[in-house]
XYZ file of C-alpha atoms in Angstrom:
658
model
C -0.042 -0.058 -0.050
C 1.161 3.525 -0.732
C -0.138 6.874 0.345
C -2.430 7.186 -2.607
C -4.322 4.091 -1.402
C -5.076 5.727 2.024
C -8.604 7.116 2.132
C -9.793 6.489 5.771
C -7.840 7.095 9.070
C -9.026 6.131 12.509
C -7.644 8.001 15.456
C -7.839 6.167 18.771
C -8.101 8.646 21.621
C -10.048 11.946 21.675
C -7.825 13.818 24.057
C -5.654 16.869 23.187
C -3.297 14.876 20.918
C -6.036 12.613 19.446
C -8.491 15.343 18.336
C -5.542 17.433 17.109
C -4.326 14.589 14.839
C -7.816 13.996 13.727
C -8.232 17.619 12.695
C -4.946 17.645 10.811
C -5.876 14.440 8.881
C -9.328 15.877 8.079
C -7.752 19.164 6.851
C -5.553 17.054 4.518
C -8.589 15.555 2.865
C -8.960 12.213 4.659
C -12.068 10.672 6.053
C -11.482 10.401 9.787
C -13.112 8.426 12.574
C -12.424 9.776 16.040
C -12.853 7.038 18.680
C -12.717 6.957 22.452
C -14.119 4.710 25.154
C -16.964 6.978 26.179
C -19.420 9.157 24.263
C -18.561 12.175 26.434
C -14.862 11.915 25.641
C -15.545 11.580 21.834
C -18.018 14.522 21.910
C -15.504 16.678 23.790
C -12.813 15.878 21.229
C -15.213 16.601 18.263
C -16.239 19.851 19.816
C -12.661 20.930 20.192
C -12.116 20.123 16.396
C -15.151 22.268 15.480
C -13.822 25.122 17.766
C -10.339 24.944 16.331
C -11.500 24.820 12.605
C -13.736 27.880 13.298
C -10.815 29.799 14.878
C -8.598 28.981 11.897
C -11.211 30.326 9.637
C -11.686 33.373 11.881
C -7.963 34.086 11.561
C -7.977 33.696 7.812
C -5.846 30.577 7.989
C -8.545 28.857 5.787
C -11.968 29.606 4.457
C -15.140 28.835 6.378
C -16.182 26.557 3.558
C -12.934 24.586 4.025
C -13.406 24.510 7.741
C -16.960 23.107 7.270
C -15.746 20.561 4.778
C -13.033 19.361 7.058
C -15.478 18.942 9.948
C -17.846 16.979 7.668
C -15.071 14.470 7.097
C -14.877 13.629 10.804
C -17.145 11.020 12.319
C -17.132 9.608 15.753
C -17.421 6.130 17.391
C -17.142 4.393 20.678
C -17.331 0.826 19.360
C -13.835 -0.175 18.285
C -15.058 -2.546 15.526
C -17.172 0.150 13.977
C -14.369 2.737 14.183
C -11.829 0.649 12.248
C -13.976 -1.322 9.798
C -12.767 0.831 6.855
C -9.478 2.077 8.273
C -6.439 2.142 5.979
C -4.315 3.621 8.833
C -4.959 3.654 12.609
C -3.126 6.284 14.638
C -3.233 5.495 18.350
C -3.151 8.334 20.896
C -4.302 6.834 24.164
C -2.749 7.528 27.530
C 1.085 7.050 27.633
C 1.129 3.761 29.605
C 2.440 0.586 28.059
C -0.259 -1.603 29.633
C -3.089 0.549 28.314
C -1.668 0.676 24.825
C -1.105 -3.032 24.785
C -4.695 -3.703 25.653
C -5.821 -1.422 22.862
C -3.670 -3.123 20.240
C -4.680 -6.648 21.426
C -8.329 -5.630 20.774
C -7.591 -3.645 17.622
C -5.917 -6.648 16.001
C -9.267 -8.534 16.275
C -11.106 -5.878 14.370
C -8.817 -4.040 11.833
C -8.716 -5.109 8.314
C -5.607 -7.113 7.263
C -4.200 -4.326 5.138
C -4.452 -1.719 7.932
C -1.160 0.034 9.097
C -0.900 0.853 12.859
C 0.958 3.953 13.987
C 1.408 4.896 17.593
C 1.720 8.506 18.810
C 3.783 7.465 21.776
C 6.401 10.017 22.755
C 8.881 7.532 24.269
C 7.581 3.874 24.656
C 9.067 1.069 22.807
C 7.660 0.713 19.277
C 9.054 -2.910 19.076
C 7.464 -3.942 22.252
C 4.075 -2.565 21.240
C 4.263 -4.060 17.725
C 4.823 -7.536 19.125
C 1.358 -7.475 20.624
C 0.033 -7.517 17.093
C 0.196 -9.960 14.194
C 1.448 -7.242 11.901
C 4.762 -5.896 13.408
C 6.062 -5.174 9.950
C 3.203 -2.703 9.401
C 3.572 -1.045 12.818
C 5.622 2.147 13.493
C 5.799 5.300 15.530
C 4.057 8.338 14.285
C 4.926 10.951 16.901
C 3.141 14.337 16.453
C 3.996 17.348 18.648
C 1.512 19.373 20.726
C -0.508 21.052 19.384
C -0.602 18.906 16.172
C -2.363 21.597 14.167
C 0.450 24.031 14.717
C 3.592 21.995 15.167
C 5.267 20.840 11.925
C 7.343 17.893 13.131
C 6.359 14.294 13.038
C 8.953 11.709 14.140
C 8.508 8.525 12.122
C 9.989 5.675 14.248
C 11.090 2.221 13.140
C 10.604 -0.694 15.400
C 12.815 -3.708 15.131
C 10.288 -5.464 12.744
C 8.996 -2.372 10.798
C 9.231 -2.693 6.984
C 10.810 0.057 4.976
C 7.563 0.292 2.988
C 5.654 1.141 6.197
C 8.029 3.851 7.122
C 7.830 5.348 3.616
C 4.024 5.276 3.688
C 3.771 7.023 6.969
C 6.428 9.594 6.058
C 4.470 10.294 2.842
C 1.273 10.480 4.946
C 2.805 13.036 7.175
C 3.757 15.167 4.153
C 0.199 14.975 2.894
C -0.885 16.351 6.231
C 1.567 19.295 5.774
C 4.057 18.070 8.273
C 7.764 17.563 8.140
C 8.628 13.895 8.858
C 12.014 13.007 10.459
C 12.849 9.305 10.377
C 14.116 7.661 13.616
C 16.020 4.618 12.252
C 16.008 2.636 15.462
C 13.612 2.193 18.300
C 15.358 4.115 21.126
C 13.648 5.564 24.321
C 12.667 9.233 23.823
C 13.402 8.931 20.035
C 15.044 12.225 19.053
C 13.412 15.264 20.635
C 12.578 13.933 24.014
C 15.911 12.186 24.137
C 17.497 15.689 23.932
C 15.033 17.782 25.855
C 14.234 15.619 28.873
C 17.877 14.969 30.052
C 18.429 18.697 29.558
C 15.465 19.389 31.904
C 16.793 16.866 34.329
C 20.284 18.256 34.297
C 18.948 21.804 34.930
C 17.183 20.447 38.040
C 20.313 18.642 39.137
C 22.350 21.842 38.864
C 19.866 23.639 41.265
C 19.418 20.553 43.531
C 23.229 20.473 43.985
C 23.447 24.122 44.927
C 25.739 24.747 41.925
C 23.504 27.683 40.542
C 20.206 29.185 41.170
C 17.075 28.615 39.094
C 17.399 32.144 37.909
C 20.878 31.626 36.721
C 20.028 28.379 34.962
C 16.975 29.822 33.223
C 18.969 32.953 32.288
C 21.603 30.861 30.691
C 19.269 28.618 28.709
C 16.931 31.355 27.556
C 19.438 34.189 26.765
C 23.089 32.667 26.634
C 21.977 29.547 24.714
C 19.059 31.304 22.939
C 16.442 28.608 23.674
C 12.844 29.695 23.536
C 12.344 29.338 27.281
C 14.376 28.725 30.359
C 14.662 25.153 31.476
C 12.292 25.459 34.411
C 10.003 27.830 32.512
C 9.652 25.194 29.859
C 9.042 22.471 32.363
C 6.211 24.422 33.816
C 4.826 25.174 30.383
C 4.776 21.522 29.259
C 3.850 20.147 32.621
C 6.528 18.798 35.015
C 4.842 15.452 35.203
C 4.951 15.015 31.344
C 8.735 15.232 31.176
C 9.163 13.386 34.521
C 7.212 10.314 33.239
C 9.316 10.208 30.119
C 12.466 10.388 32.342
C 11.103 7.467 34.485
C 10.789 5.386 31.489
C 14.273 6.266 30.132
C 15.707 5.516 33.519
C 14.045 2.159 33.664
C 15.294 1.149 30.217
C 18.611 3.012 29.905
C 19.919 3.001 33.506
C 21.123 5.381 36.159
C 22.375 8.005 33.746
C 18.683 9.052 33.558
C 17.819 8.989 37.217
C 15.123 11.678 37.830
C 16.285 14.600 40.070
C 14.510 14.751 43.381
C 13.648 18.383 42.472
C 11.346 16.927 39.785
C 9.897 14.066 41.634
C 9.105 16.345 44.661
C 7.137 18.580 42.394
C 5.146 15.725 40.872
C 4.475 14.246 44.387
C 3.256 17.713 45.610
C 1.019 18.143 42.463
C 2.753 21.321 41.525
C 2.967 20.620 37.847
C 3.373 23.982 36.316
C 1.085 26.332 34.656
C -1.828 23.840 34.517
C -1.923 23.487 38.280
C -1.114 27.313 38.975
C 2.259 26.557 40.530
C 5.391 24.612 39.631
C 8.837 26.052 39.600
C 7.196 29.449 39.237
C 3.987 30.759 40.753
C 1.247 31.520 38.298
C -1.494 32.320 40.701
C -0.177 34.588 43.371
C 3.211 35.408 41.854
C 4.485 36.860 38.537
C 4.967 33.645 36.744
C 8.193 33.033 34.908
C 10.203 36.211 35.038
C 13.708 35.252 33.721
C 16.472 37.777 34.180
C 18.575 38.658 31.152
C 21.913 38.975 32.867
C 22.292 36.048 35.233
C 23.866 33.592 32.718
C 26.745 31.396 33.577
C 29.362 30.038 31.252
C 29.853 26.972 33.502
C 26.173 26.265 33.414
C 26.164 26.773 29.631
C 28.958 24.173 29.072
C 27.393 21.826 31.492
C 24.035 21.818 29.730
C 25.634 21.794 26.219
C 27.896 18.929 27.269
C 24.898 16.813 28.430
C 23.020 17.669 25.193
C 25.994 16.893 23.047
C 26.427 13.544 24.770
C 22.801 12.574 23.887
C 23.333 13.713 20.295
C 26.520 11.509 20.148
C 24.609 8.550 21.508
C 21.968 8.868 18.899
C 24.469 9.221 16.139
C 26.789 6.547 17.336
C 23.960 3.980 17.631
C 22.659 4.943 14.223
C 19.383 6.182 15.516
C 19.663 9.306 13.388
C 22.204 11.536 11.797
C 23.242 15.029 12.984
C 21.184 16.751 10.281
C 18.045 14.853 11.174
C 18.534 15.455 14.871
C 19.028 19.198 14.408
C 16.055 19.359 12.109
C 13.808 17.576 14.627
C 14.838 19.587 17.704
C 14.488 22.863 15.835
C 11.018 21.919 14.662
C 9.925 20.085 17.818
C 11.747 22.070 20.525
C 11.728 25.368 18.662
C 15.560 25.722 19.187
C 17.177 28.558 17.229
C 19.794 26.070 16.014
C 20.169 22.327 16.252
C 21.906 20.794 19.137
C 24.678 19.233 16.974
C 25.436 22.651 15.556
C 25.337 24.182 18.982
C 27.883 21.614 20.155
C 30.120 22.127 17.228
C 30.010 25.963 17.896
C 30.974 25.512 21.555
C 33.771 23.065 20.717
C 33.463 19.237 21.201
C 36.751 19.130 23.157
C 35.571 21.894 25.544
C 32.316 20.073 26.235
C 34.027 16.727 26.770
C 36.363 18.407 29.197
C 33.333 19.864 31.086
C 31.783 16.316 31.238
C 35.065 14.732 32.454
C 35.551 17.296 35.182
C 31.878 16.698 36.389
C 32.444 12.956 36.309
C 35.667 13.202 38.217
C 33.764 15.345 40.933
C 30.612 13.356 41.214
C 31.030 9.874 39.758
C 27.603 10.213 38.204
C 26.919 8.127 35.103
C 25.164 11.052 33.221
C 28.558 12.790 32.896
C 30.270 9.895 31.371
C 31.055 10.876 27.786
C 30.130 8.294 25.111
C 32.857 7.052 22.881
C 31.480 8.665 19.685
C 31.840 12.060 21.381
C 35.305 11.317 22.636
C 36.348 10.223 19.173
C 35.029 13.575 17.738
C 37.016 15.509 20.322
C 40.178 13.588 19.621
C 39.927 14.024 15.869
C 39.292 17.750 16.313
C 36.063 17.465 14.072
C 32.540 18.310 15.068
C 29.328 16.487 14.250
C 29.460 18.190 10.871
C 33.250 18.136 10.629
C 33.746 14.916 8.728
C 33.320 14.688 4.907
C 30.178 12.507 5.147
C 28.493 14.859 7.677
C 29.342 18.011 5.776
C 27.886 16.578 2.633
C 24.542 16.078 4.400
C 24.585 19.549 5.884
C 22.691 22.168 3.863
C 24.523 25.146 2.228
C 22.500 27.346 4.604
C 20.962 26.593 7.874
C 18.466 29.580 8.368
C 17.632 30.385 4.727
C 17.234 28.484 1.621
C 17.701 29.678 -1.935
C 16.925 28.630 -5.551
C 16.878 30.259 -8.937
C 13.747 29.674 -11.157
C 12.709 31.558 -14.261
C 15.115 34.340 -13.667
C 13.996 34.820 -10.093
C 16.452 34.411 -7.215
C 14.190 33.146 -4.369
C 15.303 33.531 -0.776
C 13.305 31.869 1.894
C 13.677 32.756 5.550
C 13.710 29.204 6.761
C 13.129 29.126 10.469
C 9.384 28.208 10.631
C 9.892 26.740 14.105
C 10.627 30.289 15.258
C 8.281 32.106 13.009
C 11.218 33.035 10.805
C 12.569 35.388 13.381
C 15.878 37.032 12.405
C 19.111 35.991 14.230
C 22.751 37.059 13.673
C 23.329 33.845 11.818
C 20.399 34.423 9.436
C 21.626 37.923 8.596
C 25.006 36.544 7.794
C 23.500 33.950 5.447
C 21.164 36.539 3.907
C 24.071 38.774 3.184
C 25.839 35.973 1.514
C 22.845 35.005 -0.555
C 22.308 38.589 -1.812
C 25.996 38.766 -2.837
C 25.699 35.611 -4.682
C 22.464 36.669 -6.553
C 24.136 39.943 -7.427
C 26.862 38.122 -9.337
C 24.523 35.713 -10.977
C 23.558 36.927 -14.526
C 20.718 34.359 -14.541
C 18.999 36.271 -11.666
C 16.883 39.123 -12.982
C 14.834 39.726 -9.691
C 14.769 38.553 -6.183
C 11.817 37.184 -4.294
C 11.958 37.129 -0.521
C 9.542 34.941 1.427
C 9.138 33.159 4.736
C 8.929 29.376 5.184
C 5.387 28.103 6.079
C 2.169 30.096 6.119
C 2.376 31.581 9.605
C 4.994 34.237 9.192
C 7.147 36.158 6.659
C 9.154 37.009 9.719
C 7.870 37.817 13.230
C 10.882 40.043 13.838
C 14.168 39.752 15.688
C 15.034 36.588 17.507
C 15.150 38.575 20.667
C 16.353 35.833 23.088
C 19.391 34.992 20.907
C 20.231 38.502 19.847
C 19.852 40.119 23.352
C 21.866 37.415 25.203
C 23.336 39.082 28.287
C 21.425 42.190 27.692
C 22.285 45.751 28.753
C 25.505 46.177 26.581
C 25.113 49.471 24.769
C 28.092 48.777 22.440
C 26.768 45.423 21.305
C 23.347 46.964 20.846
C 24.823 49.501 18.567
C 26.706 46.861 16.534
C 23.578 44.735 16.280
C 21.669 47.598 14.905
C 24.391 48.474 12.455
C 24.571 44.889 11.208
C 20.881 44.742 10.491
C 20.912 48.149 8.842
C 23.872 47.152 6.613
C 22.499 43.570 5.726
C 18.981 44.778 4.894
C 20.551 47.712 3.032
C 22.103 45.300 0.555
C 18.671 44.509 -0.702
C 17.742 48.165 -0.983
C 20.920 48.870 -2.973
C 20.499 45.708 -5.068
C 20.577 46.600 -8.794
C 17.723 44.223 -9.656
C 14.050 44.457 -8.514
C 13.448 42.936 -5.103
C 10.007 41.745 -4.095
C 8.887 40.770 -0.642
C 6.171 38.136 -0.558
C 4.460 38.457 2.859
C 2.328 35.654 4.113
C 1.447 35.819 7.897
C 3.256 37.810 10.552
C 5.483 40.619 9.313
C 6.560 42.300 12.441
C 9.408 44.392 13.849
C 12.532 43.467 12.138
C 10.643 41.406 9.613
C 8.763 44.542 8.494
C 11.987 46.397 8.382
C 13.397 43.754 6.085
C 10.357 44.042 3.856
C 10.811 47.827 3.625
C 14.150 47.226 1.851
C 12.229 45.524 -1.001
C 11.151 47.540 -4.089
C 7.685 46.008 -4.068
C 5.523 44.066 -1.497
C 2.819 41.650 -1.974
C 0.855 40.121 0.937
C -1.959 37.692 1.683
C -5.228 38.753 3.190
C -4.335 36.974 6.502
C -1.090 38.950 6.915
C -0.454 41.186 9.991
C 2.188 43.880 9.872
C 3.520 46.139 12.506
C 6.397 47.710 14.415
C 5.972 46.558 18.103
C 9.411 47.798 19.319
C 7.858 50.420 21.558
C 6.031 47.719 23.568
C 9.568 46.389 24.411
C 10.906 49.808 25.261
C 12.939 49.921 21.991
C 12.666 51.610 18.656
C 12.984 50.048 15.234
C 16.749 49.635 14.870
C 17.200 48.066 11.431
C 16.295 51.105 9.381
C 12.680 51.352 10.221
C 12.718 54.961 11.504
C 14.095 56.207 8.285
C 12.674 53.788 5.574
C 9.140 53.538 6.786
C 8.415 57.268 6.432
C 9.775 57.276 2.929
C 7.124 54.611 2.015
C 3.954 55.726 3.888
C 4.835 59.263 4.862
C 6.009 60.738 8.231
C 2.607 60.859 9.818
C 1.665 57.343 9.085
C 5.182 56.110 9.990
C 4.894 57.736 13.459
C 1.365 56.251 13.918
C 2.633 52.731 13.115
C 5.767 52.946 15.288
C 4.260 54.840 18.257
C 1.072 52.757 18.426
C 3.024 49.423 18.178
C -0.274 48.027 16.808
C -0.736 45.402 14.189
C -2.308 46.263 10.932
C -4.038 43.989 8.366
C -2.832 43.852 4.813
C -5.677 45.847 3.382
C -4.933 48.768 5.718
C -1.140 48.650 4.907
C -2.044 48.717 1.096
C -4.207 51.763 1.737
C -1.172 53.301 3.580
C 0.939 52.560 0.438
C 3.186 49.941 2.062
C 1.662 46.952 0.244
C 1.397 46.971 -3.546
C -0.990 44.200 -3.884
C -3.168 42.044 -1.608
C -3.897 38.503 -2.780
C -5.817 35.565 -1.552
C -4.317 33.174 0.901
C -4.565 30.015 -1.247
C -1.723 29.445 -3.723
C 0.292 32.350 -2.462
C 3.749 31.140 -3.305
C 2.977 30.691 -6.990
C 1.108 33.986 -6.945
C 4.259 35.640 -5.533
C 6.400 34.004 -8.224
C 4.097 35.240 -10.930
C 4.193 38.703 -9.607
C 8.090 38.639 -9.358
C 8.280 37.320 -12.817
C 6.730 40.381 -14.264
C 9.665 42.407 -12.998
C 12.230 39.742 -13.884
C 11.277 40.307 -17.552
C 11.943 44.050 -17.505
C 15.022 45.826 -18.975
C 17.886 45.139 -16.423
C 19.968 48.142 -17.225
C 16.962 50.614 -17.124
C 15.808 48.999 -13.783
C 19.193 49.458 -12.322
C 19.591 53.053 -13.134
C 15.974 53.845 -12.159
C 16.557 52.449 -8.636
C 19.823 54.478 -8.432
C 18.104 57.693 -9.609
C 15.156 57.278 -7.197
C 17.390 56.508 -4.206
C 19.575 59.441 -4.896
C 16.535 61.720 -5.105
C 15.427 60.718 -1.652
C 18.013 62.914 0.015
C 18.926 65.370 -2.741
C 16.580 66.212 -5.533
C 19.323 67.653 -7.758
C 21.475 64.682 -7.292
C 18.611 62.432 -8.161
C 17.804 64.317 -11.290
C 21.476 64.339 -12.358
C 21.574 60.503 -12.048
C 18.368 60.262 -14.016
C 19.737 62.463 -16.807
C 22.980 60.513 -17.121
C 21.159 57.242 -16.989
C 18.753 58.359 -19.678
C 21.583 59.156 -22.037
C 23.364 55.890 -21.338
C 20.248 53.850 -22.058
C 20.107 55.429 -25.568
C 23.108 53.259 -26.390
C 21.725 49.876 -25.263
C 20.506 46.934 -27.245
C 17.645 46.667 -24.795
C 16.369 50.020 -26.189
C 16.318 48.839 -29.723
C 14.574 45.624 -28.618
C 11.914 47.594 -26.742
C 11.173 49.726 -29.811
C 11.064 46.780 -32.132
C 8.706 44.984 -29.727
C 6.486 47.989 -29.426
C 6.167 48.482 -33.203
C 5.665 44.715 -33.737
C 3.034 44.533 -30.960
C 4.891 41.810 -28.959
C 6.428 41.379 -25.608
C 10.151 42.451 -25.491
C 12.856 40.047 -24.587
C 15.445 42.159 -22.668
C 18.995 40.851 -22.312
C 20.559 43.544 -20.238
C 22.912 44.675 -23.041
């Protein structure tokens, strides 16, 4: 069976994950049966799907007709036989207990058609052990969605010991049909990829505080600002639920040994019922206190190396045991954990030898197994190479990490490729953007540049504040960050060829400042634009105070910046910022067609037109002089002759830039 043969999907379990997976499948066009053990559970899950679809329509993520059609594809059942009678794929999302899941699969085997593929959404339990309850272990695999499934792009596709390659390929294709990014986990290993990285990291953060080596504020400041992670370690534990990570850790401890012994700080919180945001208190107080207020300037280099060392050790264990390669691990953790960069890349940047030294010192001091560096990590340290240092690894690594580029039909397309972070702009992304613009400037095949953001949620939601502002309070570094953004974005403004910004979703702060440097801007109806810097006590620092008023006028620019409000695309079109507002569906191809119009223009004339207009911004006489000189130069070009010939022949010109 291949993905084209899949028509009906049954989801077992109507809880948060189950109804989310069912919604994703229905949105992808599949007939879905949502099943749970009680009518009230099923109805609650169905109601949540209906609510979510309506919210997506309300926000412009899809039309109301599409939302209604997706809901119509969802039916409900309590009887298991009825639920799976026509199922091509069954995705199980029942409670994360081995005994419960085994009972479900034992009963499921009695009712499911012979051709049905079984996929479990377990976040850590053994795929092999679960598959052996059935009579079809070769057609059984892990399909681990991340919460909430509607928003999170990652799906880990996990092989059990008996899983056939055809099954893995089918489930990967199915994930892609659902609009997700599958990452294959080649071996059944506790925690798979993302939890295998994140849960020991959470545990180590707790051990650091438990041992009195650092305060909770110091640990969270280090992880959030010095390491640039989306949340502090304790902040994240509270957000996810301390019990969730703790139960995964218990399983890893049981299977993998004492290196994964849960810290008493975690077990104590679970025993007391202080599980984080969902109970009102956890490591932070969300009822009577201020919640998670993480300081910017309490980071510790020792804490950073300790956490990075533990994380690198887990990466090395996965790579050395052929569970996944560094590129797959980095992709999974960036998507599933919303890391600004992958853990393998982070370890390489810190220096493998430095991290092994930190682990060895901790092992000498404590004797704890979790600090014993695995052999693969030691080998990397001794060779002086990182995870991407060898020839094989470097071949697998993409040319760029934070952007992607292609040239098609004369258009150089740059995609801000950090959808896990809403395409926020980091220092590393700016460096890559600068390199890509330079490359396109030298490429004669490129006649125009199109700039877009990956996914349909954001062109760019602004600066990656947590990574850029690491340490905080340094005026000199702040000035340099501002200048770097101004200079990098300025390359697009000064680019000799037309630059088009294709905006879909959020275009905020630094993202909007980047769009200002384009010559033309096209946006979807659902896009939201704004300069929220005043809400942070900042001002636009990447050219916004100068460029925005040139586009919309001084009064409008002050309104946009001072209010820090968000504006819809139609309003920004009325203000003159957006050239064209288009429908949400088929946006990327529409953006290409829009850019193609300008890629077919006369290159020499376009180049000098931009120069004349830009010179005229500051000095009218200067602009007029450039205009006159350019006008004279264009009289000598072959393009002018081609334009005249095309005009007199009533055909489209074919300009060559000569």
